[in-house]
């Protein structure tokens, strides 16, 4: 990993009872031991490498020990298969095993996109172990695709419109081939430029962009990994989630973290998002229902039958309930920012995160 680690960052492989997980941390610190720690969890088709500048910034400015983990099937963590019948619990249980192995009594958790779903599942399972939560461009609490309304009402019993069948086959093929070019719109580098960040909003440092592309290409592909297996459906758009692999973990048939609103212990939540996010949005360009409304997916049955998923609205509605039940949250919206606030506005992100961590102590 030496060619993708920034100066000042080290990687340690930590053996837990479940698997061996790769953890990034500032040089001169150890992942295990007493003291406050903040654990960063990456999103889909990425790895802990995306968090490196954030780790360095926190190491320079705060007393909290920053760590970033690779989820199974990504980065340098063991590529065990993902059982999508458990939602994101394979990953949440892996995080729990890591926290236990490192001897962290309580931990601050930061989750990006799919990783936000993982940390919310961890919060549901072990609220007393969580000191605070930061959600960065989080997936909806009801998963990705196939729901409507603020309450996450499922559009069909089988979760049609969500899961592995929604993946772009050309993108999957480019990942599997290790494509580092920007020669096609479906290459990881092109997707990074067009969707991970707001198009044209960020002149990425070429070296850092190469690191991000390497992180994306660390994604294992196939039915046990990304995107997973798919099932046919009699309901538009004709595909339903399968039982294996990454995208099926976020199907509304298996994923619902809205139970955080009823927890007796509610750590403070920071929600950071960009107003130009094309991935997690009320008009997501990765939501088949929204694409159908644009005419990009044929046969769309209309807004009464299959409305686009209001992802941001669903998150806000849940966090409002969380606050009404005794919790608290802060929403920070960054103008002109896409799906990666920590990459696009690193200084603003770190300032907001430090304020959040200070308030949680």
CSV table of C-alpha atoms in Angstrom, one decimal:
chain,number,residue,atom,x,y,z
A,1,UNK,CA,0.0,0.0,0.0
A,2,UNK,CA,3.0,2.3,0.2
A,3,UNK,CA,2.3,3.9,-3.2
A,4,UNK,CA,-1.2,5.1,-2.1
A,5,UNK,CA,-0.5,6.2,1.5
A,6,UNK,CA,0.1,9.9,2.0
A,7,UNK,CA,3.1,11.0,4.0
A,8,UNK,CA,2.3,10.7,7.7
A,9,UNK,CA,-0.2,7.8,7.3
A,10,UNK,CA,0.4,4.2,8.3
A,11,UNK,CA,-1.6,1.1,7.8
A,12,UNK,CA,-2.1,-1.7,10.3
A,13,UNK,CA,-3.9,-5.0,9.7
A,14,UNK,CA,-5.8,-5.9,12.9
A,15,UNK,CA,-6.9,-9.5,13.5
A,16,UNK,CA,-10.4,-9.7,15.1
A,17,UNK,CA,-12.5,-12.8,15.8
A,18,UNK,CA,-14.4,-12.2,12.5
A,19,UNK,CA,-11.6,-11.3,10.0
A,20,UNK,CA,-8.4,-9.3,9.5
A,21,UNK,CA,-9.2,-5.6,8.9
A,22,UNK,CA,-7.0,-2.9,7.6
A,23,UNK,CA,-6.9,0.3,9.6
A,24,UNK,CA,-5.3,3.6,8.6
A,25,UNK,CA,-3.9,5.9,11.3
A,26,UNK,CA,-1.4,8.7,11.7
A,27,UNK,CA,2.2,7.6,11.9
A,28,UNK,CA,3.4,7.5,15.5
A,29,UNK,CA,0.1,6.4,16.9
A,30,UNK,CA,-1.3,3.0,17.5
A,31,UNK,CA,-4.9,1.9,16.7
A,32,UNK,CA,-5.3,0.1,20.0
A,33,UNK,CA,-5.2,1.5,23.5
A,34,UNK,CA,-7.0,3.9,25.8
A,35,UNK,CA,-8.3,7.4,25.0
A,36,UNK,CA,-10.8,8.8,22.7
A,37,UNK,CA,-10.9,7.5,19.1
A,38,UNK,CA,-12.9,8.6,16.1
A,39,UNK,CA,-13.4,5.8,13.5
A,40,UNK,CA,-14.1,6.7,9.9
A,41,UNK,CA,-16.1,4.3,7.7
A,42,UNK,CA,-16.0,4.7,3.9
A,43,UNK,CA,-18.7,4.4,1.4
A,44,UNK,CA,-19.5,2.1,-1.5
A,45,UNK,CA,-16.8,1.6,-4.2
A,46,UNK,CA,-14.1,3.3,-2.1
A,47,UNK,CA,-11.9,2.6,0.8
A,48,UNK,CA,-10.2,4.2,3.9
A,49,UNK,CA,-7.8,5.9,1.5
A,50,UNK,CA,-10.4,8.6,0.9
A,51,UNK,CA,-10.1,9.7,4.6
A,52,UNK,CA,-6.3,10.2,4.6
A,53,UNK,CA,-6.3,14.1,4.6
A,54,UNK,CA,-8.9,14.1,7.3
A,55,UNK,CA,-6.8,11.8,9.5
A,56,UNK,CA,-3.8,14.0,9.1
A,57,UNK,CA,-5.8,17.1,9.9
A,58,UNK,CA,-7.3,15.6,13.1
A,59,UNK,CA,-3.9,14.3,14.2
A,60,UNK,CA,-2.5,17.9,14.0
A,61,UNK,CA,-5.4,19.7,15.7
A,62,UNK,CA,-7.2,17.5,18.2
A,63,UNK,CA,-6.7,15.0,21.1
A,64,UNK,CA,-8.9,12.4,19.5
A,65,UNK,CA,-7.1,9.4,17.9
A,66,UNK,CA,-8.3,9.2,14.2
A,67,UNK,CA,-8.7,5.8,12.6
A,68,UNK,CA,-10.1,4.7,9.3
A,69,UNK,CA,-11.2,1.1,8.5
A,70,UNK,CA,-11.6,-0.8,5.2
A,71,UNK,CA,-14.9,-2.7,5.1
A,72,UNK,CA,-14.9,-6.4,4.0
A,73,UNK,CA,-14.6,-6.6,0.2
A,74,UNK,CA,-12.8,-3.2,0.0
A,75,UNK,CA,-9.3,-2.0,0.4
A,76,UNK,CA,-6.9,-4.3,2.3
A,77,UNK,CA,-9.4,-6.0,4.6
A,78,UNK,CA,-10.1,-9.7,4.1
A,79,UNK,CA,-12.5,-10.1,1.2
A,80,UNK,CA,-15.1,-12.2,2.9
A,81,UNK,CA,-18.4,-12.6,1.2
A,82,UNK,CA,-21.2,-10.2,2.1
A,83,UNK,CA,-24.5,-11.8,3.2
A,84,UNK,CA,-27.1,-9.2,2.1
A,85,UNK,CA,-29.9,-11.0,3.9
A,86,UNK,CA,-28.5,-9.3,7.0
A,87,UNK,CA,-28.6,-5.8,5.5
A,88,UNK,CA,-25.4,-4.1,6.5
A,89,UNK,CA,-24.9,-6.1,9.6
A,90,UNK,CA,-21.9,-8.0,8.3
A,91,UNK,CA,-20.1,-4.7,8.2
A,92,UNK,CA,-21.6,-3.4,11.4
A,93,UNK,CA,-20.6,-6.6,13.2
A,94,UNK,CA,-17.1,-6.3,11.7
A,95,UNK,CA,-16.8,-2.8,13.1
A,96,UNK,CA,-18.0,-4.0,16.5
A,97,UNK,CA,-15.3,-6.7,16.5
A,98,UNK,CA,-12.7,-4.1,15.6
A,99,UNK,CA,-13.8,-1.7,18.4
A,100,UNK,CA,-13.7,-4.6,20.9
A,101,UNK,CA,-10.3,-5.8,19.7
A,102,UNK,CA,-8.8,-2.3,19.9
A,103,UNK,CA,-10.1,-1.9,23.4
A,104,UNK,CA,-12.2,1.2,22.7
A,105,UNK,CA,-14.8,1.6,25.4
A,106,UNK,CA,-16.7,4.3,23.4
A,107,UNK,CA,-16.0,5.6,19.9
A,108,UNK,CA,-16.9,8.5,17.8
A,109,UNK,CA,-18.2,7.2,14.4
A,110,UNK,CA,-18.1,9.0,11.0
A,111,UNK,CA,-19.8,7.3,8.1
A,112,UNK,CA,-19.8,8.3,4.5
A,113,UNK,CA,-22.7,7.3,2.2
A,114,UNK,CA,-23.1,3.5,2.6
A,115,UNK,CA,-20.7,3.8,5.6
A,116,UNK,CA,-23.3,6.1,7.3
A,117,UNK,CA,-25.7,3.2,7.1
A,118,UNK,CA,-23.1,1.0,8.7
A,119,UNK,CA,-22.5,3.3,11.6
A,120,UNK,CA,-26.3,3.8,12.2
A,121,UNK,CA,-26.7,0.0,12.3
A,122,UNK,CA,-23.9,-0.1,14.9
A,123,UNK,CA,-25.6,2.6,16.8
A,124,UNK,CA,-28.8,0.6,16.8
A,125,UNK,CA,-26.9,-2.5,18.0
A,126,UNK,CA,-24.7,-0.9,20.7
A,127,UNK,CA,-25.8,2.6,21.5
A,128,UNK,CA,-23.9,2.7,24.8
A,129,UNK,CA,-20.6,2.3,22.9
A,130,UNK,CA,-21.2,5.4,20.7
A,131,UNK,CA,-19.9,8.8,21.8
A,132,UNK,CA,-21.1,10.7,18.7
A,133,UNK,CA,-22.2,10.1,15.1
A,134,UNK,CA,-21.2,12.1,12.0
A,135,UNK,CA,-23.1,11.3,8.8
A,136,UNK,CA,-21.5,12.4,5.5
A,137,UNK,CA,-23.7,12.4,2.5
A,138,UNK,CA,-25.6,9.5,4.1
A,139,UNK,CA,-27.7,6.8,2.4
A,140,UNK,CA,-31.3,7.1,3.3
A,141,UNK,CA,-32.4,5.3,6.5
A,142,UNK,CA,-34.6,3.1,4.3
A,143,UNK,CA,-31.8,2.1,1.9
A,144,UNK,CA,-31.3,3.0,-1.7
A,145,UNK,CA,-34.2,2.6,-4.1
A,146,UNK,CA,-37.7,1.2,-3.9
A,147,UNK,CA,-39.3,3.5,-1.2
A,148,UNK,CA,-41.4,6.6,-1.1
A,149,UNK,CA,-42.6,9.2,1.4
A,150,UNK,CA,-40.9,10.5,4.5
A,151,UNK,CA,-41.6,7.2,6.2
A,152,UNK,CA,-39.8,5.1,3.7
A,153,UNK,CA,-42.9,3.3,2.4
A,154,UNK,CA,-41.8,0.3,0.3
A,155,UNK,CA,-43.2,0.4,-3.2
A,156,UNK,CA,-43.3,-3.3,-3.7
A,157,UNK,CA,-43.0,-6.3,-1.5
A,158,UNK,CA,-39.9,-7.7,-3.2
A,159,UNK,CA,-38.1,-4.3,-3.2
A,160,UNK,CA,-38.2,-3.9,-6.9
A,161,UNK,CA,-36.0,-1.0,-8.2
A,162,UNK,CA,-33.3,-1.6,-5.6
A,163,UNK,CA,-30.3,-4.0,-5.3
A,164,UNK,CA,-27.7,-5.3,-7.6
A,165,UNK,CA,-29.8,-5.1,-10.7
A,166,UNK,CA,-29.6,-1.3,-10.6
A,167,UNK,CA,-25.9,-1.3,-11.1
A,168,UNK,CA,-24.4,-0.1,-14.4
A,169,UNK,CA,-22.8,-3.2,-16.0
A,170,UNK,CA,-20.2,-1.1,-17.8
A,171,UNK,CA,-19.0,0.4,-14.5
A,172,UNK,CA,-18.8,-3.1,-12.9
A,173,UNK,CA,-16.8,-4.3,-15.9
A,174,UNK,CA,-14.4,-1.3,-15.6
A,175,UNK,CA,-13.9,-2.0,-11.9
A,176,UNK,CA,-13.2,-5.7,-12.6
A,177,UNK,CA,-10.8,-4.7,-15.3
A,178,UNK,CA,-8.9,-2.3,-13.2
A,179,UNK,CA,-9.5,0.6,-15.6
A,180,UNK,CA,-7.5,3.7,-14.5
A,181,UNK,CA,-8.3,5.8,-17.5
A,182,UNK,CA,-11.0,8.4,-18.1
A,183,UNK,CA,-11.6,7.1,-21.6
A,184,UNK,CA,-15.3,6.2,-21.1
A,185,UNK,CA,-18.1,7.7,-19.0
A,186,UNK,CA,-18.3,4.4,-17.0
A,187,UNK,CA,-14.6,4.2,-15.9
A,188,UNK,CA,-14.0,4.7,-12.2
A,189,UNK,CA,-12.0,7.9,-12.8
A,190,UNK,CA,-14.8,9.4,-14.9
A,191,UNK,CA,-17.4,8.4,-12.3
A,192,UNK,CA,-15.2,10.0,-9.6
A,193,UNK,CA,-15.1,13.3,-11.5
A,194,UNK,CA,-18.7,13.3,-12.5
A,195,UNK,CA,-20.5,12.0,-9.4
A,196,UNK,CA,-18.3,11.6,-6.4
A,197,UNK,CA,-17.6,15.3,-6.5
A,198,UNK,CA,-19.6,18.1,-8.1
A,199,UNK,CA,-18.6,18.2,-11.8
A,200,UNK,CA,-16.1,21.0,-12.4
A,201,UNK,CA,-16.2,22.2,-8.8
A,202,UNK,CA,-13.0,20.7,-7.7
A,203,UNK,CA,-9.6,20.7,-9.5
A,204,UNK,CA,-8.4,17.5,-8.0
A,205,UNK,CA,-4.7,17.1,-7.3
A,206,UNK,CA,-3.6,14.5,-9.8
A,207,UNK,CA,-1.7,12.4,-7.2
A,208,UNK,CA,-4.7,12.5,-4.8
A,209,UNK,CA,-7.0,11.6,-7.7
A,210,UNK,CA,-4.9,8.6,-8.4
A,211,UNK,CA,-5.2,7.5,-4.8
A,212,UNK,CA,-9.0,7.9,-5.0
A,213,UNK,CA,-9.1,5.8,-8.2
A,214,UNK,CA,-7.0,3.2,-6.5
A,215,UNK,CA,-9.4,3.1,-3.6
A,216,UNK,CA,-12.3,2.6,-6.0
A,217,UNK,CA,-10.5,-0.2,-7.8
A,218,UNK,CA,-9.9,-2.0,-4.5
A,219,UNK,CA,-13.6,-3.0,-4.6
A,220,UNK,CA,-14.0,-6.7,-5.1
A,221,UNK,CA,-16.6,-7.5,-7.8
A,222,UNK,CA,-19.0,-10.4,-8.3
A,223,UNK,CA,-22.1,-11.9,-6.7
A,224,UNK,CA,-20.6,-12.0,-3.2
A,225,UNK,CA,-19.2,-8.5,-3.4
A,226,UNK,CA,-20.1,-5.6,-5.8
A,227,UNK,CA,-22.7,-5.4,-7.0
A,228,UNK,CA,-24.1,-8.8,-5.9
A,229,UNK,CA,-26.8,-11.0,-7.3
A,230,UNK,CA,-30.2,-9.9,-8.7
A,231,UNK,CA,-33.6,-11.4,-8.9
A,232,UNK,CA,-36.3,-10.9,-11.6
A,233,UNK,CA,-39.4,-9.0,-10.6
A,234,UNK,CA,-42.9,-8.7,-12.1
A,235,UNK,CA,-42.9,-5.1,-10.9
A,236,UNK,CA,-41.2,-2.2,-12.8
A,237,UNK,CA,-38.3,-1.9,-13.5
A,238,UNK,CA,-38.2,-5.7,-13.6
A,239,UNK,CA,-35.3,-6.3,-11.1
A,240,UNK,CA,-35.4,-7.0,-7.3
A,241,UNK,CA,-32.6,-7.5,-4.8
A,242,UNK,CA,-30.9,-10.8,-4.4
A,243,UNK,CA,-29.4,-12.2,-1.3
A,244,UNK,CA,-25.6,-11.6,-1.8
A,245,UNK,CA,-23.3,-8.7,-2.3
A,246,UNK,CA,-23.0,-5.0,-1.7
A,247,UNK,CA,-26.0,-3.3,-3.3
A,248,UNK,CA,-28.5,-5.8,-1.9
A,249,UNK,CA,-27.5,-4.8,1.6
A,250,UNK,CA,-29.2,-1.5,1.1
A,251,UNK,CA,-32.5,-2.9,-0.3
A,252,UNK,CA,-35.6,-1.8,1.7
A,253,UNK,CA,-36.4,-5.5,2.3
A,254,UNK,CA,-33.4,-5.8,4.6
A,255,UNK,CA,-32.2,-2.3,5.5
A,256,UNK,CA,-34.1,0.1,7.9
A,257,UNK,CA,-32.2,2.1,10.6
A,258,UNK,CA,-35.2,4.3,11.5
A,259,UNK,CA,-35.2,2.6,14.9
A,260,UNK,CA,-32.5,5.1,16.1
A,261,UNK,CA,-35.3,7.5,16.9
A,262,UNK,CA,-36.5,5.2,19.7
A,263,UNK,CA,-33.1,4.6,21.4
A,264,UNK,CA,-33.0,5.7,25.0
A,265,UNK,CA,-29.3,6.8,24.5
A,266,UNK,CA,-29.0,9.3,21.7
A,267,UNK,CA,-25.5,10.6,21.0
A,268,UNK,CA,-25.3,13.9,19.1
A,269,UNK,CA,-25.4,13.7,15.3
A,270,UNK,CA,-23.7,15.9,12.7
A,271,UNK,CA,-25.1,15.6,9.2
A,272,UNK,CA,-22.9,17.0,6.4
A,273,UNK,CA,-24.0,17.1,2.8
A,274,UNK,CA,-23.5,19.0,-0.4
A,275,UNK,CA,-26.4,20.6,-2.2
A,276,UNK,CA,-25.1,19.3,-5.6
A,277,UNK,CA,-25.0,15.7,-4.6
A,278,UNK,CA,-26.2,13.6,-7.6
A,279,UNK,CA,-26.0,10.2,-5.8
A,280,UNK,CA,-27.9,10.8,-2.5
A,281,UNK,CA,-30.6,13.2,-3.4
A,282,UNK,CA,-34.3,13.6,-3.7
A,283,UNK,CA,-33.6,13.5,-7.4
A,284,UNK,CA,-30.8,11.0,-7.5
A,285,UNK,CA,-29.3,10.1,-10.9
A,286,UNK,CA,-28.7,6.6,-9.5
A,287,UNK,CA,-32.4,6.0,-8.5
A,288,UNK,CA,-34.2,4.0,-11.2
A,289,UNK,CA,-37.5,5.7,-10.4
A,290,UNK,CA,-36.0,9.2,-10.9
A,291,UNK,CA,-34.2,8.0,-14.1
A,292,UNK,CA,-37.6,6.5,-15.2
A,293,UNK,CA,-39.2,9.9,-14.7
A,294,UNK,CA,-36.5,11.4,-17.0
A,295,UNK,CA,-37.2,8.8,-19.7
A,296,UNK,CA,-33.8,7.2,-19.2
A,297,UNK,CA,-35.3,3.9,-18.1
A,298,UNK,CA,-38.3,2.8,-20.3
A,299,UNK,CA,-41.7,1.8,-19.0
A,300,UNK,CA,-41.8,4.0,-15.9
A,301,UNK,CA,-45.4,3.7,-14.5
A,302,UNK,CA,-45.6,7.3,-13.3
A,303,UNK,CA,-45.2,9.2,-10.0
A,304,UNK,CA,-48.3,7.8,-8.3
A,305,UNK,CA,-47.0,4.2,-8.7
A,306,UNK,CA,-43.3,4.7,-8.6
A,307,UNK,CA,-42.2,8.1,-7.4
A,308,UNK,CA,-38.5,9.0,-7.0
A,309,UNK,CA,-37.1,8.2,-3.6
A,310,UNK,CA,-36.8,11.4,-1.5
A,311,UNK,CA,-33.5,10.4,0.1
A,312,UNK,CA,-32.6,13.7,1.8
A,313,UNK,CA,-36.1,14.3,3.0
A,314,UNK,CA,-36.3,10.8,4.5
A,315,UNK,CA,-33.0,11.5,6.5
A,316,UNK,CA,-34.2,14.8,7.7
A,317,UNK,CA,-37.6,13.4,8.8
A,318,UNK,CA,-35.8,10.7,10.8
A,319,UNK,CA,-33.4,13.1,12.4
A,320,UNK,CA,-36.3,15.4,13.3
A,321,UNK,CA,-37.9,12.4,15.1
A,322,UNK,CA,-34.5,11.7,16.8
A,323,UNK,CA,-34.4,15.2,18.1
A,324,UNK,CA,-38.0,15.2,19.2
A,325,UNK,CA,-37.2,12.1,21.3
A,326,UNK,CA,-34.4,13.8,23.2
A,327,UNK,CA,-31.5,13.6,20.8
A,328,UNK,CA,-29.9,16.4,18.8
A,329,UNK,CA,-28.5,16.9,15.3
A,330,UNK,CA,-26.9,19.6,13.2
A,331,UNK,CA,-27.3,19.7,9.5
A,332,UNK,CA,-24.5,21.4,7.5
A,333,UNK,CA,-25.2,22.0,3.8
A,334,UNK,CA,-22.2,23.0,1.7
A,335,UNK,CA,-23.1,24.9,-1.5
A,336,UNK,CA,-21.7,23.6,-4.8
A,337,UNK,CA,-20.5,20.3,-3.2
A,338,UNK,CA,-21.3,16.9,-4.4
A,339,UNK,CA,-21.2,13.5,-2.7
A,340,UNK,CA,-17.8,13.9,-1.0
A,341,UNK,CA,-17.8,16.9,1.4
A,342,UNK,CA,-14.6,15.7,3.1
A,343,UNK,CA,-12.9,15.6,-0.3
A,344,UNK,CA,-14.4,18.8,-1.8
A,345,UNK,CA,-14.3,21.0,1.2
A,346,UNK,CA,-11.7,19.4,3.5
A,347,UNK,CA,-11.1,22.4,5.8
A,348,UNK,CA,-14.8,23.2,6.3
A,349,UNK,CA,-15.4,19.6,7.0
A,350,UNK,CA,-12.7,19.2,9.6
A,351,UNK,CA,-13.8,22.4,11.4
A,352,UNK,CA,-17.3,21.2,11.6
A,353,UNK,CA,-16.2,17.7,12.7
A,354,UNK,CA,-13.9,19.2,15.5
A,355,UNK,CA,-16.8,21.4,16.7
A,356,UNK,CA,-19.0,18.3,16.8
A,357,UNK,CA,-16.5,16.2,18.7
A,358,UNK,CA,-15.8,19.0,21.2
A,359,UNK,CA,-19.5,19.3,21.9
A,360,UNK,CA,-19.9,15.6,22.4
A,361,UNK,CA,-17.2,15.4,25.1
